[in-house]
Amino acid sequence: MSALEPRDAAADAGAAPPSGPLAPHDESKGSVLDPVHRALSVGIVSVVLLIAFEATAVGTAMPVAARELNGVSVYAFAFSAYFTTSLFAMVLAGQWSDRGGPLAPLTAGISAFAAGLLLSGTAGAMWLFILGRAVQGLGGGLVIVALYVVVGRAYAEHLRPAIMAAFAASWVVPSVVGPLAAGTVTEHLGWRWVFVGIPALVVFPLALALPAIRRTASGPADPTAPVTPWDRRRIRLALGISAGAALLQYAGQELRWLSLLPAAAGAALLVPAVRGLLPHGTYRAARGLPSVVLLRGIAAGAFIAAESFVPLMLVTQRGLSPTLAGFSLALGGLTWALGSWIQARPWTEPYRERLVVLGMVLVALAIAAAPSVLITAVPVWVLAAAWGLGCLGMGSVIASTSVLLMKLSAPEEVGANSAALQISDGLSNVLLLAAGGAAFAALGGGAVGHAVTSAAGTGSHPGAFAAVFLPMAGVAAVGAWVATRLRGGADAGLR
C-alpha cells in the first residue's frame, strides 16, 4: 500500500505553489484526522478499503472461477487484463486530474470498477470474465492516480507518510476478513456472488470521499492559469503501452512460433511508449526520481506476479480449500500495514533508503521461500510466515516510493508523475505476469486445473510453480540494488 535529500520541487521547477482552497494545510502540527482533514481522510481511506476488499476477495475466488469457466490455462490473463487497461487509464487520469482536478476521474473510476465486477460476476465464458477484469482495470487506473493527486494537493509534506500508512492499514481488515468471507461465499453460494456483491460497497466511499474532495482538492492546481490542453502525444503513447502489453501477454500465453509476431508487434509499441511516459533514465536506474519509479515497478511486479499463483499452488498442490488458501495470506495484511506504519515514523526519515533496501531483501527472501511448500513435509504455515515478512518489506517500499515521488513533484506535475509511478507499477505487473504465465504454461501448469476443487492436492506439475517463484525472487533481489540509488540525482524530469 507507498532517502532523497528534501527539496522544494515547486521552486526547482520554477513554479509557484498552489494557493487558495487547493493549498495543502501546511501547519507544522496537526494530523490526518484533525478538523481540516478528517472528512477527506476517512473518505479516501474508505475508497482504498473497497479496493483492498476486492483484491483479497477476488483473489480467493479466482481459482474456482477459472476452473468453472475452463480458463485455468489462461489464468494469468485474469490478473494481467486488469493491469493492461489500467496503464491507459493512469495516463488519462494524470492529465484529467492536472487539468480539472481529481474529482471527475475518481468518480468515473469507481463507477467503472463496479461495472467490471458485475461483468465478471455474470460472465458465462472466460473471455467475458477477462473483459470484466479489463473494465475493472480502467476504473482502478483512474482511481489510484486521482487519489495520489488528492494526497499531493490536500496534505502537507509532513502528513503524507501518515496518510500513506493509513492506506496500508486499510488493507488489514480486508486481508483477514476478505479471504474468509470470499472462501465461504464461494464454497456455499458460488464464486459469482463474490463479484456481484462487492459493488454494493461503492456507495459508502462515494458518499464520504466525493464531497470532501470537492471542498479541498477540486479544480486545477492553479485556478488562475490557462487550462492546459490535452497532450495528445501522451494519450497515443498510453494506448501504445496498453496495446503492446496486451500483445506481449498474448504471445507469452500461446507459446507457438507464430506468437513471435504479436510479441514483436507488442515490443515495437511498448518500447517507445515506455521511453516517452516514464522519467528519463528510468531504464538505467538513474539516481533520484527515475530509480524511485523503477523500484516501484520492480517491487510491485515481482511480488504480485508471485502472489497471484500462491492460492492456486496451495489449492492444487497441497489440497487446501479456497478459504484456507486465501486465509493463509491474511497475515500479510497486518505486516504490510506495520511496514507502512514504520516508514511513517519521524525517526525513520534519515534511514529511509536503508529501510527500502531491507524491505526489498525481505521481499526477495519471501518469494524464494514460497515454493518450499511444494515439498509435502514442509508445513503450509511456513509459507504464511514467509509471506508475512515479504509483506512487511512491501509495506515500507510501496509507501516510501509514494512519499518520495510527491517530494520530487511540483504541485502541477503530481498527476503526471503519479501516472508515471503507477505505469511502472502496472506495466511491470503485466510483463512479469506474462513471463510467469508463460513459464507456468510451458511446464504444464494448465493441467493442474482439475485439482482446483479437490479435497486433496493432486497437481502433478510442481515445477510449473517453481518456474514462477524463483525468477521473481531474482527480480526482487535486483530491486534491492536499485533501492541504493534513490538518493539525489538531477536527472529526474519526465520527457
XYZ file of C-alpha atoms in Angstrom, residues 157-425:
269
model
C 4.554 17.043 3.128
C 4.937 16.015 6.774
C 1.464 14.422 6.742
C 1.866 12.377 3.562
C 3.714 9.413 5.145
C 0.881 9.165 7.669
C -1.905 9.103 5.045
C 0.066 6.504 3.067
C 0.326 4.441 6.247
C -3.446 4.804 6.646
C -3.880 3.479 3.098
C -1.826 0.433 4.070
C -3.735 -0.020 7.338
C -6.989 -0.104 5.382
C -5.812 -3.430 3.914
C -5.669 -5.124 7.313
C -9.349 -5.932 7.830
C -9.916 -6.978 4.172
C -6.817 -9.191 4.340
C -8.256 -11.033 7.324
C -11.971 -10.927 6.529
C -11.802 -10.926 2.721
C -10.363 -14.422 2.122
C -12.560 -15.973 4.812
C -15.729 -14.280 3.552
C -14.934 -14.890 -0.110
C -13.998 -18.516 0.515
C -17.181 -19.142 2.485
C -19.333 -17.490 -0.172
C -17.507 -19.375 -2.943
C -17.993 -22.741 -1.286
C -21.642 -22.267 -0.250
C -23.176 -19.814 -2.750
C -20.742 -19.816 -5.672
C -17.873 -17.622 -6.819
C -20.156 -15.267 -8.776
C -21.569 -13.791 -5.590
C -18.096 -12.613 -4.615
C -18.007 -10.402 -7.708
C -21.573 -9.169 -7.868
C -21.752 -8.439 -4.140
C -18.768 -6.088 -3.890
C -20.300 -3.211 -5.981
C -22.758 -2.633 -3.141
C -19.794 -1.342 -1.144
C -19.265 1.516 -3.618
C -21.990 3.690 -2.121
C -20.263 4.361 1.210
C -16.877 5.516 -0.208
C -18.625 7.768 -2.730
C -20.774 9.384 -0.078
C -17.742 10.137 2.103
C -14.983 10.922 -0.381
C -16.556 12.980 -3.140
C -17.959 15.892 -1.066
C -14.687 16.166 0.868
C -12.622 16.170 -2.328
C -14.924 18.779 -3.849
C -14.213 21.068 -0.887
C -10.472 20.541 -0.562
C -8.851 19.366 -3.797
C -11.124 20.032 -6.761
C -10.249 22.194 -9.743
C -6.847 22.774 -11.383
C -3.746 23.239 -9.242
C -3.578 26.918 -10.225
C -7.084 28.293 -10.914
C -5.635 31.499 -12.415
C -3.522 29.716 -15.051
C -4.861 28.880 -18.516
C -6.259 25.366 -18.829
C -3.563 23.033 -20.108
C -4.620 21.352 -23.365
C -4.740 17.583 -23.573
C -1.362 16.135 -24.501
C -2.435 14.011 -27.464
C 1.034 12.538 -27.817
C 0.935 11.122 -24.294
C -2.554 9.740 -24.918
C -1.274 7.953 -28.030
C 1.693 6.630 -26.072
C -0.704 5.397 -23.392
C -2.703 3.492 -25.997
C 0.548 2.091 -27.324
C 1.728 0.905 -23.927
C -1.585 -0.836 -23.233
C -1.779 -2.459 -26.679
C 1.872 -3.505 -26.528
C 1.477 -5.041 -23.097
C -1.624 -6.937 -24.220
C 0.166 -8.350 -27.279
C 3.129 -9.475 -25.199
C 0.805 -11.122 -22.704
C -0.988 -12.959 -25.528
C 2.285 -14.073 -27.102
C 3.595 -15.361 -23.782
C 0.459 -17.377 -23.136
C 0.209 -19.030 -26.567
C 3.772 -20.437 -26.764
C 3.789 -21.030 -30.523
C 6.211 -19.943 -33.215
C 3.506 -17.690 -34.626
C 3.450 -15.958 -31.252
C 6.698 -14.254 -32.222
C 4.662 -11.939 -34.476
C 2.427 -10.444 -31.741
C 5.458 -10.404 -29.437
C 7.437 -8.314 -31.932
C 4.469 -6.010 -32.535
C 3.982 -5.607 -28.787
C 7.621 -4.723 -28.234
C 7.522 -2.219 -31.117
C 4.600 -0.453 -29.444
C 5.850 -0.781 -25.903
C 9.443 0.412 -26.076
C 8.843 3.947 -27.444
C 5.765 4.338 -25.237
C 7.711 3.465 -22.095
C 10.530 5.841 -23.034
C 8.028 8.621 -23.590
C 5.932 8.132 -20.459
C 8.485 7.320 -17.767
C 11.155 9.678 -16.388
C 14.290 9.972 -18.458
C 16.858 7.495 -17.160
C 14.400 5.049 -15.638
C 15.648 2.097 -17.696
C 19.224 2.654 -16.421
C 18.227 3.364 -12.803
C 19.444 6.972 -12.812
C 19.592 8.377 -9.314
C 16.584 10.200 -7.894
C 13.090 10.060 -9.363
C 13.954 7.591 -12.182
C 15.099 4.999 -9.640
C 12.056 5.667 -7.456
C 9.793 4.918 -10.426
C 11.831 1.874 -11.488
C 11.893 0.434 -7.985
C 8.129 0.735 -7.690
C 7.716 -1.376 -10.828
C 10.248 -3.996 -9.763
C 8.777 -4.404 -6.283
C 5.135 -4.477 -7.312
C 5.651 -6.621 -10.402
C 7.744 -9.323 -8.745
C 5.515 -9.523 -5.682
C 2.143 -9.505 -7.473
C 3.284 -11.973 -10.135
C 4.344 -14.365 -7.382
C 1.342 -13.803 -5.122
C -1.115 -14.403 -7.972
C -0.040 -18.051 -8.069
C 0.025 -18.677 -4.319
C -3.686 -19.600 -3.899
C -3.596 -21.822 -6.997
C -0.476 -23.591 -5.707
C -1.983 -24.205 -2.276
C -5.269 -25.490 -3.710
C -3.802 -27.758 -6.376
C -0.580 -28.945 -4.742
C -1.472 -29.056 -1.052
C -5.236 -29.665 -1.257
C -6.335 -26.600 0.693
C -9.850 -25.276 0.277
C -10.202 -21.861 -1.402
C -10.969 -20.397 2.027
C -7.800 -21.725 3.665
C -5.672 -20.923 0.622
C -6.730 -17.290 0.758
C -6.619 -17.128 4.540
C -3.015 -18.360 4.585
C -2.030 -14.924 3.263
C -4.060 -12.984 5.833
C -1.001 -12.260 7.987
C 0.369 -10.250 5.080
C -2.248 -7.548 5.524
C -1.140 -6.960 9.105
C 2.578 -6.918 8.360
C 2.117 -4.753 5.236
C 0.384 -2.162 7.412
C 3.146 -2.481 10.001
C 5.828 -1.842 7.384
C 3.983 1.224 6.144
C 3.485 2.452 9.713
C 7.204 2.104 10.450
C 8.192 4.222 7.436
C 5.794 6.948 8.622
C 7.600 7.391 11.957
C 9.665 10.631 12.015
C 12.751 8.838 13.314
C 12.925 6.652 10.186
C 13.245 9.566 7.725
C 17.092 9.755 7.836
C 17.213 5.990 7.219
C 14.541 5.744 4.525
C 16.926 4.457 1.839
C 18.271 1.696 4.113
C 14.726 0.804 5.136
C 13.735 0.363 1.496
C 16.794 -1.805 0.775
C 15.919 -4.023 3.739
C 12.326 -4.186 2.540
C 13.373 -5.460 -0.879
C 15.629 -8.088 0.685
C 12.654 -9.361 2.709
C 10.515 -9.469 -0.444
C 13.139 -11.494 -2.333
C 13.530 -13.972 0.527
C 9.768 -14.425 0.901
C 9.234 -15.163 -2.790
C 12.185 -17.569 -2.830
C 10.750 -19.419 0.170
C 7.233 -19.784 -1.283
C 7.842 -22.910 -3.429
C 9.207 -24.759 -0.395
C 5.620 -25.865 0.338
C 5.752 -27.950 -2.835
C 7.608 -30.375 -0.570
C 4.865 -32.112 1.367
C 6.992 -32.342 4.518
C 7.052 -28.532 4.751
C 4.001 -27.235 6.659
C 1.856 -24.610 4.956
C 2.366 -22.181 7.827
C 5.964 -21.749 6.602
C 4.631 -20.006 3.500
C 2.252 -17.893 5.604
C 5.129 -16.765 7.832
C 7.452 -16.059 4.912
C 4.752 -14.106 3.109
C 4.167 -12.063 6.243
C 7.837 -10.987 6.194
C 7.594 -10.194 2.482
C 4.554 -8.034 3.072
C 6.404 -6.220 5.871
C 9.031 -5.268 3.308
C 6.438 -4.325 0.699
C 4.673 -2.044 3.169
C 7.777 0.051 3.668
C 8.811 0.008 -0.017
C 5.464 0.930 -1.575
C 4.671 3.690 0.907
C 8.187 5.116 0.674
C 8.173 5.304 -3.124
C 4.864 7.192 -2.976
C 6.233 9.658 -0.423
C 9.430 10.202 -2.398
C 7.533 10.784 -5.630
C 5.480 13.599 -4.076
C 8.589 15.124 -2.541
C 10.123 15.398 -6.025
C 6.999 16.691 -7.794
C 5.836 20.254 -8.306
C 2.119 20.706 -7.492
C 1.110 20.985 -11.136
C 3.078 17.831 -12.017
C 1.751 15.492 -9.331
C -0.780 13.962 -11.727
C 1.726 13.241 -14.495
C 4.404 11.965 -12.124
C 1.909 9.839 -10.198
C 0.783 8.370 -13.510
C 4.428 7.515 -14.305
C 4.796 5.753 -10.953
C 1.603 3.781 -11.453
C 2.515 2.953 -15.067
C 5.770 1.450 -13.826
C 3.774 -0.499 -11.253
